[in-house]
Amino acid sequence: MKRIIALVWLSLGILSTADLAADTFVISDIRVEGLQRITEGTVFNYLPLETGDLLTDSNTRSAIRELYRTGFFDDISFGRENDILVIIVKERPAISSIELDGNRAIKDADLFNVLTQEGLAEGETFDRFKLDRIKQGLTQEYYNQGKYGVKVDTSVTELDRNRVRIGINIDEGKNAKIRHINIVGNTVFDDEELREAFESDTTGLMSFWSKDDQYSSAKLDGDLEKLQSYYHDRGYVDFDIESVQVSISPDKKDIYITFNVREGEVYELSEVQLTGDLVIDESILRRLIITGEGDTFSRARVEASINNITGILANSGYANANVNPITTINREDQTVSLNYFVIPGQRVYIRRVVFIGNTKTKDEVLRREMRQFEGAWFSQVAIDRSRVRLQRLTYFENVSVETPPVPGTDDQVDMVVAVEERPSGSFSA
């Protein structure tokens, strides 16, 4: 009796995926049903089966898994009609439009860029998991800006032709205010002195204008860097910020910040060396170093010395010069040995000077202001003077210069001058 029912079912239609699990056959052809926007060719590109293959329980599961991984389908099932493999799919809907509402701290353009990077854009296949991830990411981004009362709601409206409209509604709430900043572990410098350069501060008379009492993780990161620089520029090589606690009040309106620091001891320079490939006379480079033996170690002075050396190298054609400061710390006598290791790189010259963006101003007008010439060695000073002279013409809103390397060479660059012309009839004073 069961055999008769099975024969009748086979004569009426297609066997389901469950039926296929107990059956194997050689695929004579493959047919895909349920497609609306996606082509059969796209399905076949991802399908690890083809005519002539023996369909088994194992490769059936594998094929369905591969098709799900494409992200195109909500449902996939396999069937059989004689020796034809029938793939029945239900496509995920396409995104018809995305509507934003309530976002002020994050601009529409920036928000749409984030959505596009996550695969949520008009015309793309809709994946609710991505929408949930975007919601979590937006909430975290507002938390980073100190808006702990933010609420992000999303809605999905089904439309005809298997499309959806996505709505993202944001209630940003108000920024949490910094009520207290405490530095623990400092004995040499008091809190007021250390916090003088901070971007973050407690509410004061000018906070309504400066917004310094509004918490954000970006400002906090900057303050951490300033705190480290303050100590490192005064010889405290071992200074360390051991922990930072940021706590919020139960009503999510007040922020309390605590820095736990370890100051350490003051270090002096025991030796200052200059090594590497010294393509410029050492006596000239030595005069550019503003750190000396016996001085208190200062990261700011080390960085200034590096900028001085790379600057003179850049003006002599060494556009990609590097100076690496190598420090050897002696904690027994609290000294630092400092070595400026010079890597000048390949000397380069300017192949061509190219102007872009000047639709009304002739090249000749721009070229006569150039102090960096074609065929001459690269000079950062000449490039900077050229940009300043163009800016002073008052023809342009903005002038920028790039020096991309010439493909296939290691000693040539082009000087690309991009200008943004002012509207006709405008003037500046």
Short mmCIF file of C-alpha atoms in Angstrom, two decimals:
data_model
loop_
_atom_site.label_atom_id
_atom_site.label_comp_id
_atom_site.label_asym_id
_atom_site.label_seq_id
_atom_site.Cartn_x
_atom_site.Cartn_y
_atom_site.Cartn_z
CA MET A 1 0.00 0.00 0.00
CA LYS A 2 2.86 2.46 0.94
CA ARG A 3 4.57 1.69 -2.39
CA ILE A 4 1.37 2.58 -4.28
CA ILE A 5 1.04 5.93 -2.35
CA ALA A 6 4.67 6.80 -3.08
CA LEU A 7 4.19 6.11 -6.79
CA VAL A 8 1.08 8.28 -6.85
CA TRP A 9 2.96 11.16 -5.04
CA LEU A 10 5.82 10.89 -7.52
CA SER A 11 3.38 11.07 -10.46
CA LEU A 12 1.66 14.16 -9.01
CA GLY A 13 4.58 16.40 -8.09
CA ILE A 14 8.04 16.90 -6.69
CA LEU A 15 9.75 15.13 -3.84
CA SER A 16 10.74 17.38 -0.93
CA THR A 17 14.19 17.87 0.62
CA ALA A 18 13.27 15.36 3.34
CA ASP A 19 12.41 12.80 0.67
CA LEU A 20 15.70 13.47 -1.11
CA ALA A 21 17.59 12.69 2.10
CA ALA A 22 16.62 9.07 1.72
CA ASP A 23 17.17 9.00 -2.06
CA THR A 24 20.15 9.39 -4.39
CA PHE A 25 20.15 9.94 -8.11
CA VAL A 26 22.29 11.26 -10.93
CA ILE A 27 21.26 14.83 -11.78
CA SER A 28 20.17 15.09 -15.41
CA ASP A 29 19.19 18.76 -15.18
CA ILE A 30 18.80 21.60 -12.63
CA ARG A 31 15.84 23.97 -12.46
CA VAL A 32 15.48 26.97 -10.14
CA GLU A 33 12.06 28.23 -9.10
CA GLY A 34 11.03 31.33 -7.15
CA LEU A 35 13.57 33.77 -8.58
CA GLN A 36 12.50 37.39 -9.01
CA ARG A 37 15.56 39.65 -9.22
CA ILE A 38 18.41 37.16 -9.02
CA THR A 39 19.30 35.28 -12.20
CA GLU A 40 19.71 31.53 -12.54
CA GLY A 41 23.32 32.14 -13.56
CA THR A 42 24.02 33.73 -10.18
CA VAL A 43 22.57 30.70 -8.40
CA PHE A 44 24.60 28.30 -10.55
CA ASN A 45 27.80 30.28 -9.77
CA TYR A 46 27.38 29.52 -6.06
CA LEU A 47 25.86 26.05 -6.41
CA PRO A 48 28.48 23.30 -5.85
CA LEU A 49 26.47 20.86 -8.01
CA GLU A 50 26.12 20.34 -11.75
CA THR A 51 24.48 17.92 -14.15
CA GLY A 52 25.99 14.46 -14.00
CA ASP A 53 26.70 14.64 -10.27
CA LEU A 54 25.29 12.03 -7.91
CA LEU A 55 23.02 13.80 -5.44
CA THR A 56 23.43 12.50 -1.90
CA ASP A 57 22.30 13.55 1.53
CA SER A 58 25.75 14.99 2.23
CA ASN A 59 26.14 17.18 -0.85
CA THR A 60 22.49 18.26 -0.57
CA ARG A 61 23.16 19.78 2.86
CA SER A 62 26.42 21.28 1.60
CA ALA A 63 24.73 22.88 -1.43
CA ILE A 64 21.91 24.39 0.65
CA ARG A 65 24.48 25.75 3.11
CA GLU A 66 26.45 27.42 0.29
CA LEU A 67 23.34 29.06 -1.14
CA TYR A 68 22.35 30.41 2.29
CA ARG A 69 25.80 31.91 2.64
CA THR A 70 25.15 34.18 -0.35
CA GLY A 71 22.68 36.14 1.77
CA PHE A 72 20.21 36.27 -1.12
CA PHE A 73 17.56 33.91 0.25
CA ASP A 74 15.22 33.55 3.22
CA ASP A 75 14.31 29.95 2.41
CA ILE A 76 15.79 27.21 0.22
CA SER A 77 14.52 23.70 -0.45
CA PHE A 78 15.49 20.95 -2.90
CA GLY A 79 13.05 18.80 -4.79
CA ARG A 80 13.13 16.15 -7.49
CA GLU A 81 11.12 15.71 -10.64
CA ASN A 82 12.22 12.47 -12.23
CA ASP A 83 16.01 13.00 -12.41
CA ILE A 84 15.75 16.80 -12.48
CA LEU A 85 16.94 18.64 -9.37
CA VAL A 86 14.45 21.41 -8.56
CA ILE A 87 15.72 24.21 -6.32
CA ILE A 88 12.91 26.24 -4.75
CA VAL A 89 13.97 29.56 -3.23
CA LYS A 90 12.40 32.52 -1.51
CA GLU A 91 14.42 35.66 -2.13
CA ARG A 92 15.12 38.18 0.55
CA PRO A 93 13.43 41.50 -0.20
CA ALA A 94 15.28 44.41 -1.80
CA ILE A 95 15.71 47.72 0.00
CA SER A 96 13.55 50.31 -1.74
CA SER A 97 14.51 53.29 0.45
CA ILE A 98 16.07 54.24 3.78
CA GLU A 99 14.62 57.13 5.78
CA LEU A 100 16.52 58.83 8.62
CA ASP A 101 14.96 60.98 11.31
CA GLY A 102 16.19 62.68 14.47
CA ASN A 103 19.95 62.52 13.86
CA ARG A 104 21.75 65.81 14.50
CA ALA A 105 25.08 64.78 16.04
CA ILE A 106 25.75 62.46 13.07
CA LYS A 107 25.14 63.94 9.62
CA ASP A 108 22.97 62.12 7.07
CA ALA A 109 25.89 61.69 4.66
CA ASP A 110 28.11 60.12 7.35
CA LEU A 111 25.29 57.85 8.48
CA PHE A 112 24.52 56.71 4.94
CA ASN A 113 28.22 55.92 4.42
CA VAL A 114 28.15 53.65 7.48
CA LEU A 115 24.95 51.96 6.26
CA THR A 116 26.43 51.39 2.80
CA GLN A 117 29.59 49.85 4.26
CA GLU A 118 27.39 47.43 6.21
CA GLY A 119 25.48 46.47 3.06
CA LEU A 120 22.33 48.48 3.83
CA ALA A 121 21.67 50.67 0.82
CA GLU A 122 18.94 51.23 -1.72
CA GLY A 123 18.81 48.31 -4.14
CA GLU A 124 20.72 45.94 -1.86
CA THR A 125 19.28 42.73 -0.44
CA PHE A 126 17.73 43.28 2.99
CA ASP A 127 19.23 41.39 5.91
CA ARG A 128 17.58 42.04 9.28
CA PHE A 129 20.69 40.89 11.12
CA LYS A 130 22.64 43.79 9.52
CA LEU A 131 19.93 46.22 10.59
CA ASP A 132 20.17 44.99 14.19
CA ARG A 133 23.96 45.36 14.05
CA ILE A 134 23.62 48.92 12.75
CA LYS A 135 21.24 49.73 15.60
CA GLN A 136 23.76 48.47 18.17
CA GLY A 137 26.62 50.30 16.44
CA LEU A 138 24.73 53.61 16.36
CA THR A 139 23.85 53.30 20.02
CA GLN A 140 27.52 52.72 20.87
CA GLU A 141 28.59 55.68 18.72
CA TYR A 142 26.24 57.98 20.63
CA TYR A 143 27.54 56.54 23.91
CA ASN A 144 31.05 57.51 22.75
CA GLN A 145 29.77 61.06 22.33
CA GLY A 146 28.35 61.11 25.84
CA LYS A 147 24.71 60.73 24.80
CA TYR A 148 23.74 57.89 27.09
CA GLY A 149 20.03 58.62 26.81
CA VAL A 150 19.94 57.84 23.08
CA LYS A 151 17.20 55.64 21.68
CA VAL A 152 17.49 54.10 18.22
CA ASP A 153 14.35 52.57 16.73
CA THR A 154 14.12 50.85 13.38
CA SER A 155 11.11 49.92 11.30
CA VAL A 156 10.69 47.75 8.22
CA THR A 157 7.69 48.32 5.95
CA GLU A 158 6.93 45.66 3.36
CA LEU A 159 6.16 46.95 -0.14
CA ASP A 160 4.98 45.32 -3.35
CA ARG A 161 7.34 43.37 -5.63
CA ASN A 162 9.22 41.95 -2.62
CA ARG A 163 10.65 45.28 -1.48
CA VAL A 164 10.97 46.96 1.92
CA ARG A 165 11.32 50.49 3.22
CA ILE A 166 13.64 50.94 6.22
CA GLY A 167 13.09 53.67 8.77
CA ILE A 168 15.73 54.66 11.35
CA ASN A 169 14.45 57.00 14.04
CA ILE A 170 16.95 58.43 16.52
CA ASP A 171 16.16 60.22 19.76
CA GLU A 172 19.62 61.49 20.63
CA GLY A 173 18.81 62.75 24.12
CA LYS A 174 21.17 65.11 25.93
CA ASN A 175 24.88 64.83 26.55
CA ALA A 176 25.93 63.60 29.97
CA LYS A 177 27.81 66.36 31.83
CA ILE A 178 31.17 65.87 33.52
CA ARG A 179 30.67 66.52 37.24
CA HIS A 180 34.09 65.54 38.56
CA ILE A 181 37.60 64.76 37.25
CA ASN A 182 40.05 63.27 39.72
CA ILE A 183 43.72 62.35 39.24
CA VAL A 184 45.06 59.87 41.79
CA GLY A 185 48.77 59.20 42.32
CA ASN A 186 50.22 62.58 41.33
CA THR A 187 52.54 64.12 43.91
CA VAL A 188 54.75 66.45 41.84
CA PHE A 189 52.04 68.31 39.90
CA ASP A 190 48.59 69.17 41.22
CA ASP A 191 45.31 68.36 39.44
CA GLU A 192 44.71 71.92 38.28
CA GLU A 193 48.09 72.12 36.56
CA LEU A 194 47.69 68.75 34.84
CA ARG A 195 44.15 69.48 33.66
CA GLU A 196 44.98 72.89 32.21
CA ALA A 197 45.37 71.55 28.65
CA PHE A 198 42.50 69.03 28.86
CA GLU A 199 39.61 69.31 26.45
CA SER A 200 37.33 67.80 29.09
CA ASP A 201 36.36 69.83 32.13
CA THR A 202 33.64 70.21 34.72
CA THR A 203 30.87 72.74 34.13
CA GLY A 204 32.09 76.35 34.23
CA LEU A 205 31.03 79.82 33.16
CA MET A 206 31.95 79.27 29.48
CA SER A 207 30.84 75.63 29.19
CA PHE A 208 27.66 76.67 27.35
CA TRP A 209 29.96 77.89 24.57
CA SER A 210 32.99 75.57 24.72
CA LYS A 211 30.99 72.38 25.52
CA ASP A 212 34.00 71.23 27.54
CA ASP A 213 31.71 69.68 30.16
CA GLN A 214 30.14 67.33 27.61
CA TYR A 215 31.74 63.89 27.77
CA SER A 216 33.00 62.05 24.71
CA SER A 217 35.43 59.15 24.40
CA ALA A 218 37.37 61.01 21.69
CA LYS A 219 38.05 63.95 24.02
CA LEU A 220 39.03 61.55 26.78
CA ASP A 221 41.57 59.82 24.50
CA GLY A 222 43.05 63.21 23.67
CA ASP A 223 43.30 64.11 27.35
CA LEU A 224 45.10 60.84 28.08
CA GLU A 225 47.66 61.68 25.40
CA LYS A 226 48.12 65.20 26.79
CA LEU A 227 48.60 63.86 30.30
CA GLN A 228 51.28 61.44 29.10
CA SER A 229 53.00 64.16 27.06
CA TYR A 230 53.03 66.50 30.05
CA TYR A 231 55.10 64.04 32.09
CA HIS A 232 57.25 62.70 29.24
CA ASP A 233 58.22 66.25 28.25
CA ARG A 234 59.49 66.80 31.80
CA GLY A 235 61.69 63.72 32.04
CA TYR A 236 59.29 61.22 33.61
CA VAL A 237 60.17 58.34 31.28
CA ASP A 238 58.42 55.70 33.41
CA PHE A 239 55.21 57.67 33.84
CA ASP A 240 52.18 55.45 33.33
CA ILE A 241 48.41 55.84 33.40
CA GLU A 242 47.54 52.63 35.18
CA SER A 243 43.77 52.86 34.79
CA VAL A 244 40.91 55.18 33.88
CA GLN A 245 37.46 54.82 35.41
CA VAL A 246 34.47 56.47 33.79
CA SER A 247 31.28 56.09 35.81
CA ILE A 248 27.81 57.41 35.08
CA SER A 249 25.02 58.32 37.45
CA PRO A 250 21.86 56.17 37.51
CA ASP A 251 19.90 58.86 35.62
CA LYS A 252 22.63 58.89 32.92
CA LYS A 253 23.13 62.64 33.26
CA ASP A 254 26.40 62.92 35.22
CA ILE A 255 29.87 61.54 34.41
CA TYR A 256 32.69 60.99 36.91
CA ILE A 257 36.24 60.42 35.60
CA THR A 258 39.20 59.13 37.64
CA PHE A 259 42.80 58.77 36.35
CA ASN A 260 45.12 56.52 38.35
CA VAL A 261 48.74 57.42 37.53
CA ARG A 262 52.28 56.43 38.50
CA GLU A 263 54.75 59.28 38.09
CA GLY A 264 58.15 57.60 38.44
CA GLU A 265 61.44 59.52 38.48
CA VAL A 266 63.04 62.23 36.33
CA TYR A 267 65.60 60.99 33.74
CA GLU A 268 68.50 62.91 32.17
CA LEU A 269 70.26 62.39 28.85
CA SER A 270 73.61 60.66 29.30
CA GLU A 271 74.54 60.59 25.60
CA VAL A 272 73.22 61.96 22.29
CA GLN A 273 74.40 60.22 19.12
CA LEU A 274 73.77 60.83 15.41
CA THR A 275 74.18 57.77 13.19
CA GLY A 276 72.90 56.27 9.95
CA ASP A 277 73.44 57.49 6.39
CA LEU A 278 74.49 61.11 6.94
CA VAL A 279 74.09 62.52 3.43
CA ILE A 280 74.39 66.03 4.88
CA ASP A 281 77.46 67.14 6.85
CA GLU A 282 77.20 65.93 10.45
CA SER A 283 78.13 69.33 11.86
CA ILE A 284 75.11 70.87 10.13
CA LEU A 285 72.78 68.15 11.40
CA ARG A 286 74.20 68.45 14.93
CA ARG A 287 73.16 72.11 15.05
CA LEU A 288 69.56 71.02 14.40
CA ILE A 289 69.46 68.80 17.49
CA ILE A 290 68.09 70.68 20.50
CA THR A 291 68.71 67.92 23.05
CA GLY A 292 72.08 67.69 24.78
CA GLU A 293 73.92 65.58 27.34
CA GLY A 294 72.88 66.43 30.87
CA ASP A 295 69.50 67.82 29.77
CA THR A 296 66.27 66.51 31.25
CA PHE A 297 64.76 64.06 28.78
CA SER A 298 61.91 65.65 26.81
CA ARG A 299 59.85 63.88 24.18
CA ALA A 300 58.77 67.23 22.72
CA ARG A 301 62.40 68.31 22.21
CA VAL A 302 63.24 64.93 20.65
CA GLU A 303 60.35 65.29 18.20
CA ALA A 304 61.38 68.86 17.38
CA SER A 305 64.93 67.66 16.64
CA ILE A 306 63.57 64.92 14.35
CA ASN A 307 61.44 67.48 12.49
CA ASN A 308 64.47 69.74 12.04
CA ILE A 309 66.57 66.93 10.53
CA THR A 310 63.82 65.56 8.26
CA GLY A 311 63.04 69.13 7.19
CA ILE A 312 66.54 69.90 5.96
CA LEU A 313 66.70 66.50 4.23
CA ALA A 314 63.35 67.17 2.52
CA ASN A 315 64.70 70.50 1.26
CA SER A 316 67.68 68.68 -0.25
CA GLY A 317 65.60 66.21 -2.28
CA TYR A 318 65.16 63.45 0.30
CA ALA A 319 61.37 63.55 0.34
CA ASN A 320 60.93 60.25 2.22
CA ALA A 321 63.61 60.67 4.88
CA ASN A 322 63.09 59.11 8.31
CA VAL A 323 64.86 59.69 11.58
CA ASN A 324 64.33 57.00 14.21
CA PRO A 325 65.07 57.93 17.84
CA ILE A 326 66.62 54.93 19.58
CA THR A 327 66.59 55.21 23.36
CA THR A 328 68.47 53.08 25.88
CA ILE A 329 67.14 53.52 29.40
CA ASN A 330 69.38 53.00 32.43
CA ARG A 331 67.09 52.79 35.45
CA GLU A 332 69.93 52.41 37.94
CA ASP A 333 71.24 55.94 37.43
CA GLN A 334 68.03 57.26 35.82
CA THR A 335 69.58 58.25 32.50
CA VAL A 336 68.68 57.83 28.84
CA SER A 337 71.07 57.29 25.96
CA LEU A 338 69.60 58.75 22.76
CA ASN A 339 70.59 57.91 19.19
CA TYR A 340 69.12 59.70 16.17
CA PHE A 341 69.35 57.10 13.38
CA VAL A 342 69.03 58.78 9.96
CA ILE A 343 67.50 56.96 6.96
CA PRO A 344 67.45 59.49 4.09
CA GLY A 345 66.00 57.19 1.46
CA GLN A 346 66.30 57.80 -2.26
CA ARG A 347 66.85 61.38 -3.41
CA VAL A 348 64.03 62.38 -5.75
CA TYR A 349 63.29 65.17 -8.20
CA ILE A 350 60.11 66.61 -9.67
CA ARG A 351 59.21 65.15 -13.07
CA ARG A 352 56.15 67.29 -13.87
CA VAL A 353 54.04 70.01 -12.26
CA VAL A 354 50.36 69.38 -12.99
CA PHE A 355 47.41 71.69 -12.24
CA ILE A 356 43.86 70.47 -11.72
CA GLY A 357 40.63 72.28 -10.91
CA ASN A 358 41.50 75.55 -12.68
CA THR A 359 38.61 75.84 -15.15
CA LYS A 360 38.85 79.65 -15.57
CA THR A 361 42.44 80.41 -14.57
CA LYS A 362 45.10 79.54 -17.16
CA ASP A 363 48.01 77.27 -16.28
CA GLU A 364 50.43 80.08 -17.05
CA VAL A 365 49.02 82.19 -14.23
CA LEU A 366 49.61 79.37 -11.76
CA ARG A 367 52.97 78.33 -13.15
CA ARG A 368 54.55 81.75 -12.69
CA GLU A 369 53.91 81.47 -8.94
CA MET A 370 55.78 78.17 -8.68
CA ARG A 371 59.00 78.06 -6.68
CA GLN A 372 59.35 74.30 -7.20
CA PHE A 373 60.41 73.66 -10.79
CA GLU A 374 60.18 70.64 -13.06
CA GLY A 375 63.44 68.71 -13.27
CA ALA A 376 64.72 70.17 -9.98
CA TRP A 377 65.38 68.28 -6.78
CA PHE A 378 62.39 67.94 -4.49
CA SER A 379 62.26 70.79 -1.95
CA GLN A 380 59.58 70.98 0.73
CA VAL A 381 60.28 74.66 1.31
CA ALA A 382 59.83 75.44 -2.39
CA ILE A 383 56.59 73.43 -2.50
CA ASP A 384 55.21 75.20 0.57
CA ARG A 385 56.14 78.63 -0.81
CA SER A 386 54.45 77.76 -4.11
CA ARG A 387 51.22 76.83 -2.33
CA VAL A 388 51.26 80.02 -0.23
CA ARG A 389 51.85 82.22 -3.29
CA LEU A 390 48.90 80.61 -5.09
CA GLN A 391 46.68 81.08 -2.07
CA ARG A 392 47.59 84.78 -1.95
CA LEU A 393 46.28 85.32 -5.48
CA THR A 394 42.74 85.34 -3.97
CA TYR A 395 41.50 83.47 -7.06
CA PHE A 396 41.09 80.27 -5.12
CA GLU A 397 39.10 79.04 -2.13
CA ASN A 398 41.61 76.29 -1.45
CA VAL A 399 44.99 75.10 -2.74
CA SER A 400 46.42 71.66 -1.99
CA VAL A 401 49.56 69.93 -3.21
CA GLU A 402 50.34 66.23 -3.51
CA THR A 403 53.55 64.56 -4.70
CA PRO A 404 52.67 61.05 -5.91
CA PRO A 405 55.59 58.86 -7.00
CA VAL A 406 56.05 58.20 -10.71
CA PRO A 407 55.17 54.53 -11.40
CA GLY A 408 58.18 52.38 -12.21
CA THR A 409 60.72 54.77 -10.67
CA ASP A 410 62.15 55.35 -7.21
CA ASP A 411 63.69 58.78 -7.78
CA GLN A 412 60.86 60.78 -9.39
CA VAL A 413 57.62 62.32 -8.18
CA ASP A 414 55.00 64.52 -9.80
CA MET A 415 53.75 67.71 -8.17
CA VAL A 416 49.96 67.80 -8.46
CA VAL A 417 48.47 71.18 -7.54
CA ALA A 418 44.70 71.04 -6.96
CA VAL A 419 42.86 74.37 -6.77
CA GLU A 420 39.28 75.26 -5.98
CA GLU A 421 38.35 78.48 -7.76
CA ARG A 422 36.25 81.18 -6.16
CA PRO A 423 32.85 81.94 -7.76
CA SER A 424 32.94 84.65 -10.42
CA GLY A 425 32.37 88.16 -9.09
CA SER A 426 33.41 87.34 -5.53
CA PHE A 427 36.23 89.04 -3.69
CA SER A 428 37.88 88.85 -0.32
CA ALA A 429 39.45 91.44 1.92
#
